[in-house]
XYZ file of N, CA and C in Angstrom:
465
model
N 101.721 16.999 -43.620
C 101.454 17.603 -42.452
C 99.990 18.013 -42.139
N 99.729 18.641 -42.711
C 98.137 18.850 -42.915
C 97.194 17.864 -42.786
N 97.494 16.611 -43.343
C 96.789 15.423 -43.016
C 96.887 14.856 -41.776
N 98.047 14.927 -41.209
C 98.309 14.679 -39.684
C 97.270 15.409 -38.620
N 97.545 16.824 -38.996
C 96.401 17.673 -38.089
C 95.241 17.090 -38.308
N 94.848 17.019 -39.149
C 93.146 16.651 -39.496
C 92.892 15.449 -38.813
N 93.623 14.363 -38.883
C 93.454 13.153 -38.203
C 93.579 13.157 -36.669
N 94.483 14.139 -36.329
C 94.573 14.278 -34.773
C 93.642 15.103 -34.129
N 92.954 15.976 -34.968
C 91.908 17.039 -34.632
C 90.548 16.106 -34.529
N 90.527 14.789 -34.990
C 89.271 13.823 -35.216
C 89.356 13.035 -33.691
N 90.482 13.008 -33.527
C 90.784 11.786 -31.961
C 90.142 12.357 -30.891
N 89.622 11.478 -29.923
C 89.128 12.029 -28.781
C 90.150 12.638 -27.859
N 89.718 13.587 -26.906
C 90.931 14.020 -25.703
C 90.867 12.811 -24.966
N 91.980 13.034 -24.159
C 92.196 12.184 -23.186
C 91.828 12.820 -21.663
N 91.136 12.443 -20.771
C 90.848 13.022 -19.584
C 92.228 13.423 -18.982
N 92.133 14.437 -18.488
C 93.132 15.305 -17.618
C 93.160 14.756 -16.008
N 94.280 14.839 -15.725
C 94.547 14.535 -14.108
C 94.715 15.621 -13.415
N 94.078 15.718 -12.378
C 93.881 16.926 -11.415
C 94.643 16.984 -10.106
N 95.514 17.722 -9.641
C 96.049 17.377 -8.323
C 94.884 17.477 -7.315
N 95.323 16.783 -6.215
C 94.629 16.514 -5.348
C 95.131 16.810 -3.813
N 96.205 17.618 -3.864
C 96.548 18.359 -2.601
C 97.384 19.436 -3.246
N 97.955 20.438 -2.204
C 98.302 21.417 -2.565
C 97.541 22.765 -2.557
N 96.524 22.946 -1.881
C 95.404 23.873 -1.821
C 95.232 24.127 -0.442
N 94.686 25.293 -0.355
C 94.309 25.833 0.917
C 92.940 25.071 1.511
N 93.008 24.653 2.482
C 91.702 23.828 2.927
C 90.494 24.837 3.457
N 89.304 25.121 3.144
C 88.445 25.951 3.665
C 87.785 25.135 4.893
N 87.630 25.511 5.991
C 87.010 24.922 6.991
C 85.619 24.561 6.639
N 85.076 23.214 7.299
C 83.896 22.874 6.758
C 82.627 23.821 6.962
N 82.853 24.517 8.089
C 81.853 25.405 8.577
C 81.509 26.774 8.092
N 82.871 26.854 7.237
C 82.672 28.393 6.315
C 81.679 28.084 5.036
N 80.884 29.101 4.988
C 79.919 29.121 3.816
C 80.355 29.903 2.679
N 80.578 28.924 1.277
C 80.803 29.893 0.149
C 79.949 29.566 -0.953
N 79.990 30.561 -1.819
C 79.136 30.635 -2.980
C 77.567 30.136 -2.781
N 77.306 29.362 -3.387
C 75.745 28.812 -3.414
C 75.309 28.695 -1.877
N 76.289 28.368 -1.114
C 75.787 27.726 0.353
C 75.432 29.311 1.397
N 75.758 30.459 0.614
C 75.379 31.787 1.369
C 73.716 31.979 1.088
N 73.325 31.620 0.018
C 72.192 31.782 -0.432
C 70.906 31.311 0.601
N 69.464 32.109 0.658
C 68.688 31.627 1.366
C 68.400 30.739 1.058
N 67.667 29.798 2.009
C 67.140 28.683 1.853
C 67.987 27.331 1.018
N 69.397 27.663 1.459
C 70.356 26.673 0.425
C 70.208 25.307 1.230
N 69.962 24.378 0.797
C 69.988 23.011 1.266
C 70.960 21.974 0.425
N 72.070 21.843 1.179
C 73.326 20.729 0.593
C 72.622 19.541 -0.327
N 71.520 19.050 0.270
C 71.184 17.875 -0.271
C 70.432 18.246 -1.891
N 69.849 19.266 -2.044
C 69.706 19.510 -3.315
C 70.632 19.867 -4.341
N 71.728 20.173 -4.133
C 72.683 20.393 -5.167
C 73.690 19.172 -5.173
N 73.955 18.821 -6.554
C 74.676 17.257 -6.967
C 76.246 18.056 -6.522
N 77.087 17.058 -5.568
C 78.297 17.732 -5.230
C 79.269 17.185 -6.495
N 79.659 18.210 -7.427
C 80.134 18.151 -8.510
C 81.859 18.214 -7.983
N 82.692 17.319 -8.678
C 84.177 17.527 -8.274
C 84.970 17.798 -9.575
N 86.074 18.722 -9.583
C 86.918 18.929 -10.484
C 87.578 17.575 -10.858
N 87.741 17.385 -12.483
C 88.047 16.149 -12.772
C 86.856 14.872 -12.959
N 85.861 15.169 -12.397
C 84.656 14.399 -12.736
C 84.421 14.400 -13.884
N 83.850 12.976 -14.453
C 83.680 12.758 -15.953
C 82.082 12.174 -16.029
N 81.268 12.821 -16.631
C 79.964 12.741 -16.785
C 79.711 11.644 -18.011
N 78.980 10.784 -18.092
C 78.563 10.053 -19.089
C 79.520 9.596 -20.206
N 81.147 9.218 -19.437
C 82.244 8.809 -20.305
C 82.701 10.004 -21.305
N 82.238 11.243 -21.148
C 82.347 12.318 -22.178
C 82.928 13.710 -21.696
N 81.964 14.314 -20.717
C 82.243 15.649 -20.047
C 83.025 15.601 -18.914
N 84.339 16.168 -18.879
C 84.980 16.032 -17.755
C 85.165 17.635 -17.231
N 84.799 17.948 -15.910
C 84.743 19.297 -15.469
C 85.924 19.946 -15.272
N 86.195 20.812 -15.238
C 87.338 21.951 -15.137
C 87.558 22.528 -14.300
N 86.255 23.406 -13.880
C 86.141 24.213 -13.308
C 84.810 25.090 -13.133
N 84.370 25.875 -11.929
C 83.212 26.386 -11.861
C 83.037 27.651 -12.365
N 81.906 27.801 -12.974
C 81.485 29.153 -13.784
C 80.523 30.170 -13.023
N 79.462 29.386 -12.113
C 78.526 30.173 -11.608
C 77.787 29.297 -10.655
N 76.937 29.812 -10.043
C 75.684 29.257 -9.219
C 74.615 30.034 -9.274
N 73.358 29.327 -8.724
C 72.341 30.115 -8.681
C 71.677 29.464 -7.687
N 70.046 29.965 -7.249
C 69.320 28.930 -6.448
C 68.885 27.774 -7.103
N 68.690 27.411 -8.146
C 68.358 26.395 -8.796
C 69.489 25.525 -9.647
N 70.590 25.993 -9.577
C 71.601 25.223 -10.491
C 73.093 25.804 -10.084
N 74.011 24.625 -10.819
C 75.155 25.355 -10.662
C 75.722 25.012 -11.940
N 76.914 25.885 -12.384
C 77.406 25.930 -14.017
C 78.907 25.668 -14.158
N 79.295 24.525 -14.785
C 80.779 24.299 -14.658
C 81.086 23.950 -16.238
N 82.497 24.687 -16.442
C 83.271 24.279 -17.412
C 83.441 23.001 -17.801
N 83.306 22.376 -18.638
C 83.768 21.045 -19.139
C 84.493 20.934 -20.542
N 85.336 19.826 -20.425
C 86.145 19.372 -21.774
C 85.031 18.225 -22.381
N 84.629 18.424 -23.500
C 83.797 17.395 -24.140
C 84.871 16.650 -24.952
N 85.223 15.373 -24.107
C 86.232 14.663 -24.721
C 85.940 13.786 -26.357
N 84.742 13.957 -26.574
C 84.535 13.069 -27.586
C 84.710 14.220 -29.288
N 84.271 15.358 -28.868
C 84.077 16.443 -29.712
C 85.319 17.339 -29.846
N 86.244 16.972 -28.661
C 87.252 18.236 -28.495
C 87.011 19.727 -28.739
N 86.176 19.993 -27.612
C 85.596 21.442 -27.468
C 85.243 21.487 -26.088
N 85.059 22.572 -25.660
C 84.626 22.910 -23.993
C 83.049 23.197 -23.934
N 82.507 22.915 -23.093
C 80.957 23.353 -23.003
C 80.695 23.676 -21.686
N 79.351 24.068 -21.609
C 79.122 24.592 -20.115
C 77.845 23.615 -19.451
N 78.063 23.278 -18.338
C 77.295 21.758 -18.028
C 76.533 22.982 -16.837
N 75.231 22.637 -16.823
C 74.378 23.183 -16.017
C 73.454 22.227 -15.373
N 73.935 22.190 -13.950
C 73.284 20.764 -13.160
C 72.278 21.504 -11.927
N 71.228 21.035 -12.330
C 69.917 21.649 -11.644
C 70.155 20.805 -10.207
N 69.318 21.636 -9.453
C 69.058 21.235 -7.879
C 68.015 19.635 -8.072
N 68.030 19.052 -7.295
C 67.201 17.812 -7.061
C 65.963 18.132 -6.513
N 65.013 18.815 -7.299
C 63.782 19.211 -6.814
C 62.674 18.759 -7.674
N 61.605 17.866 -6.948
C 60.160 17.500 -7.885
C 59.643 18.399 -8.347
N 59.586 19.519 -7.605
C 58.852 20.750 -8.314
C 59.487 21.195 -9.544
N 60.973 21.031 -10.030
C 61.375 21.478 -11.195
C 61.129 20.771 -12.542
N 60.619 19.383 -12.119
C 60.767 18.480 -13.218
C 59.958 19.285 -14.735
N 58.632 19.570 -14.165
C 57.852 20.320 -15.545
C 58.637 21.251 -15.838
N 58.940 22.186 -15.338
C 59.650 23.508 -15.744
C 60.819 23.137 -16.386
N 61.807 22.177 -16.202
C 62.765 21.737 -17.014
C 62.458 20.954 -18.251
N 61.473 20.045 -18.404
C 60.834 19.604 -19.388
C 60.664 20.509 -20.470
N 59.867 21.739 -19.977
C 59.340 22.700 -20.827
C 60.458 23.382 -21.396
N 61.740 23.690 -20.948
C 63.100 24.385 -21.384
C 63.371 23.572 -22.247
N 63.734 22.038 -22.058
C 64.244 21.324 -22.859
C 63.524 21.151 -24.094
N 61.948 21.149 -24.212
C 61.266 21.322 -25.185
C 61.501 22.481 -25.962
N 61.495 23.589 -25.575
C 61.822 25.024 -26.392
C 63.191 24.586 -26.751
N 64.227 24.440 -26.249
C 65.338 24.053 -27.201
C 65.198 23.497 -28.141
N 64.500 22.127 -27.910
C 64.767 21.267 -29.258
C 63.850 22.129 -30.214
N 62.528 22.624 -29.895
C 62.272 23.265 -31.054
C 62.736 24.443 -31.550
N 63.424 25.357 -31.023
C 64.133 26.306 -31.480
C 65.516 25.619 -32.100
N 65.856 24.524 -31.967
C 66.928 23.832 -32.697
C 66.424 23.335 -34.091
N 65.026 23.558 -34.219
C 64.545 22.844 -35.536
C 64.586 23.947 -36.470
N 64.728 24.999 -35.925
C 64.698 26.377 -36.881
C 65.808 26.521 -37.621
N 65.571 27.016 -38.651
C 66.688 27.514 -39.496
C 67.716 28.255 -38.640
N 69.157 28.225 -39.297
C 69.972 28.915 -38.563
C 70.099 30.242 -39.104
N 69.592 30.306 -40.251
C 69.222 31.792 -40.748
C 68.172 32.357 -40.329
N 67.315 32.061 -39.537
C 65.843 32.807 -38.857
C 66.455 33.684 -37.978
N 65.802 34.880 -38.146
C 66.272 36.143 -37.134
C 66.329 35.771 -35.545
N 67.456 36.041 -35.012
C 67.307 35.793 -33.703
C 68.026 34.660 -33.161
N 67.835 33.736 -34.303
C 68.750 32.114 -33.880
C 69.868 32.494 -33.160
N 70.694 33.075 -33.634
C 71.976 33.288 -33.193
C 71.908 33.678 -31.523
N 71.041 34.489 -31.285
C 70.875 34.863 -29.932
C 70.465 34.086 -28.797
N 70.279 32.935 -29.369
C 69.780 31.734 -28.167
C 70.584 30.885 -28.386
N 71.203 30.586 -27.122
C 72.355 29.422 -27.142
C 71.534 27.924 -27.445
N 72.242 27.302 -28.055
C 71.762 25.984 -28.533
C 72.165 24.839 -27.230
N 71.146 24.073 -27.146
C 71.029 22.875 -26.101
C 72.008 21.831 -26.893
N 73.105 21.344 -26.545
C 73.828 20.361 -26.954
C 73.588 18.903 -26.856
N 73.064 18.695 -25.431
C 73.057 17.633 -25.017
C 71.921 17.597 -23.665
N 71.528 16.641 -23.114
C 70.844 16.764 -21.600
C 70.822 15.314 -21.126
N 70.854 15.163 -19.942
C 70.869 13.978 -19.182
C 70.761 14.043 -17.853
N 70.450 12.982 -17.110
C 70.523 13.082 -15.516
C 71.428 12.349 -15.044
N 71.965 13.079 -13.649
C 73.005 12.727 -12.963
C 72.321 12.021 -11.712
N 72.558 10.701 -11.293
C 72.045 10.453 -9.911
C 73.176 11.029 -8.902
N 72.641 11.421 -7.900
C 73.523 11.773 -6.722
C 73.310 11.170 -5.519
N 73.762 11.892 -4.388
C 73.624 10.978 -3.120
C 72.266 11.311 -2.560
N 71.842 12.300 -3.245
C 70.195 12.651 -2.854
C 69.335 12.625 -3.784
N 69.149 11.949 -4.890
C 68.332 11.814 -5.809
C 69.145 12.569 -7.276
N 68.168 12.527 -8.037
C 68.141 12.628 -9.717
C 68.328 14.265 -10.002
N 69.667 14.687 -10.753
C 69.916 16.023 -11.031
C 69.727 16.069 -12.409
N 68.900 17.130 -13.376
C 68.817 17.172 -14.508
C 70.160 18.040 -15.156
N 70.998 17.643 -15.989
C 72.355 18.577 -16.633
C 71.881 18.879 -18.087
N 71.960 20.314 -18.233
C 71.921 20.835 -19.584
C 73.254 21.023 -20.307
N 73.708 20.776 -21.388
C 74.879 20.979 -22.018
C 74.772 22.037 -23.014
N 75.437 23.370 -23.088
C 75.615 24.220 -23.789
C 77.119 24.778 -24.270
N 77.265 25.335 -25.280
C 78.253 26.005 -25.534
C 78.727 27.002 -24.513
N 80.152 27.363 -24.259
C 80.054 28.339 -23.634
C 79.970 29.498 -24.070
N 79.634 30.630 -23.165
C 79.277 31.816 -23.798
C 80.602 32.991 -24.018
N 81.297 32.258 -25.013
C 82.406 33.043 -25.865
C 82.296 32.616 -27.272
N 82.881 33.187 -28.120
C 83.117 33.025 -29.386
C 83.671 31.667 -29.581
N 85.139 31.840 -29.085
C 85.922 30.839 -29.122
C 86.848 30.952 -28.208
N 87.652 30.009 -27.705
C 88.998 30.101 -26.545
C 89.740 31.391 -26.892
N 90.298 31.594 -28.285
C 90.952 32.504 -28.821
C 90.330 33.922 -28.418
N 89.230 34.235 -28.809
C 88.226 35.179 -28.422
C 88.353 35.727 -26.559
N 87.993 34.454 -26.011
C 88.392 34.852 -25.036
C 89.456 35.233 -24.174
N 90.335 34.898 -24.522
C 92.000 35.217 -24.146
C 92.402 36.648 -24.806
N 91.715 36.957 -25.872
C 92.188 38.243 -26.479
C 91.675 39.471 -25.638
């Protein structure tokens, strides 16, 4: 039985199917979440949908948060059988250099020994990629979610 469990845990997750009806419809003119921010522009944000799969690997299951420069989504890593946080940045040419610096910093920190003081206080960058949206390209950073484990989150 233990051998079966070990093999099963190595298999990729299958994508989930999400319902497409049975929800309250929010009127199109009602602003919610990041839409209420000053200087909000629809064209800057990538229009993520629940169930969407990025890079044939990350399936979005819910929204975690938002800010003036990004939205953050909980996703299932279908390849590694774990949950991750996807941070999708607004499409803005002025952010490119700042994001490149952030990614380089994460890569540099990732080269440090796990035993280095403070290393565990900085979240890891698991992956990064670009997503093409209707109004341009958006940088996506993949991080572990900010919980120790799914069990710790439920307790």
